[in-house]
Coordinates of C-alpha atoms in Angstrom, one line a residue:
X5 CA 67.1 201.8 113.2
X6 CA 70.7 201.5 112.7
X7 CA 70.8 205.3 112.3
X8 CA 69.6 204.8 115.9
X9 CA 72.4 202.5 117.1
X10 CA 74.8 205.1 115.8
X11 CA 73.5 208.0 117.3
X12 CA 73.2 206.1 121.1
X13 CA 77.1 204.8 120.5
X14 CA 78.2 208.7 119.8
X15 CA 76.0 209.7 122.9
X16 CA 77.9 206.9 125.0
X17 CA 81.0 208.1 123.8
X18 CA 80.8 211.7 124.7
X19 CA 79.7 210.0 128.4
X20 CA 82.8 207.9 128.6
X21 CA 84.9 211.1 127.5
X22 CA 83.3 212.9 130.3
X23 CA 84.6 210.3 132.7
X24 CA 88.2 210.6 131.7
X25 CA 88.5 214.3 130.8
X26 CA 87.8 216.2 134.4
X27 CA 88.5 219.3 133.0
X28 CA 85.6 219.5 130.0
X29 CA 83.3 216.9 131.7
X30 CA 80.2 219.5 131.5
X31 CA 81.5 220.5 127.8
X32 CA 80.9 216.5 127.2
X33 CA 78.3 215.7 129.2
X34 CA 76.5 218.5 127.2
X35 CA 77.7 216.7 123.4
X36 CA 76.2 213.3 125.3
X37 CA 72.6 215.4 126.0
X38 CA 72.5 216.6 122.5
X39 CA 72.8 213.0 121.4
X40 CA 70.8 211.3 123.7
X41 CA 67.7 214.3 122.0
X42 CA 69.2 213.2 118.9
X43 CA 68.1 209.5 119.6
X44 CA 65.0 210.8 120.6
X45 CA 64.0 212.8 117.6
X46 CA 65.3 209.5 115.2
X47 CA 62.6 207.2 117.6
X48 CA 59.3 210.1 117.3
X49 CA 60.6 210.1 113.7
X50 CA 60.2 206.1 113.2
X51 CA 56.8 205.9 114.9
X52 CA 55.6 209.3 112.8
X53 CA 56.5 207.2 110.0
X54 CA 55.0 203.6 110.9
X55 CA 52.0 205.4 111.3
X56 CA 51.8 206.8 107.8
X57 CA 52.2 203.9 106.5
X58 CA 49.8 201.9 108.8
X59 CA 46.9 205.1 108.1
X60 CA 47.7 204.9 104.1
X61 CA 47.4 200.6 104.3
X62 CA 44.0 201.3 105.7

């Protein structure tokens, strides 16, 4: 999880640039979405792999 904690802190850094940089605010805003799917994909991942390992203890 603290793959996650990275990932989230890059995503709130792209939003935070967005705020002070008027000019490429979509351009960051964009780098923020591809994080915040990042973050996603890294939680499905964790649960895919609790599972496993819950289905192979049974």
């Amino acid at each position: 999880m603290k793959r996650l904690v990275e990932i989230r802190n890059q995503e709130f850094l792209c939003r935070e640039r967005a705020l002070r940089d008027s000019e490429r605010k979509s351009f960051w805003l964009a780098k923020a979405a591809e994080w915040e799917q990042c973050a996603l994909d890294e939680i499905a991942f964790h649960f895919r792999e609790c599972n496993l390992d819950m289905a192979a203890a049974r």
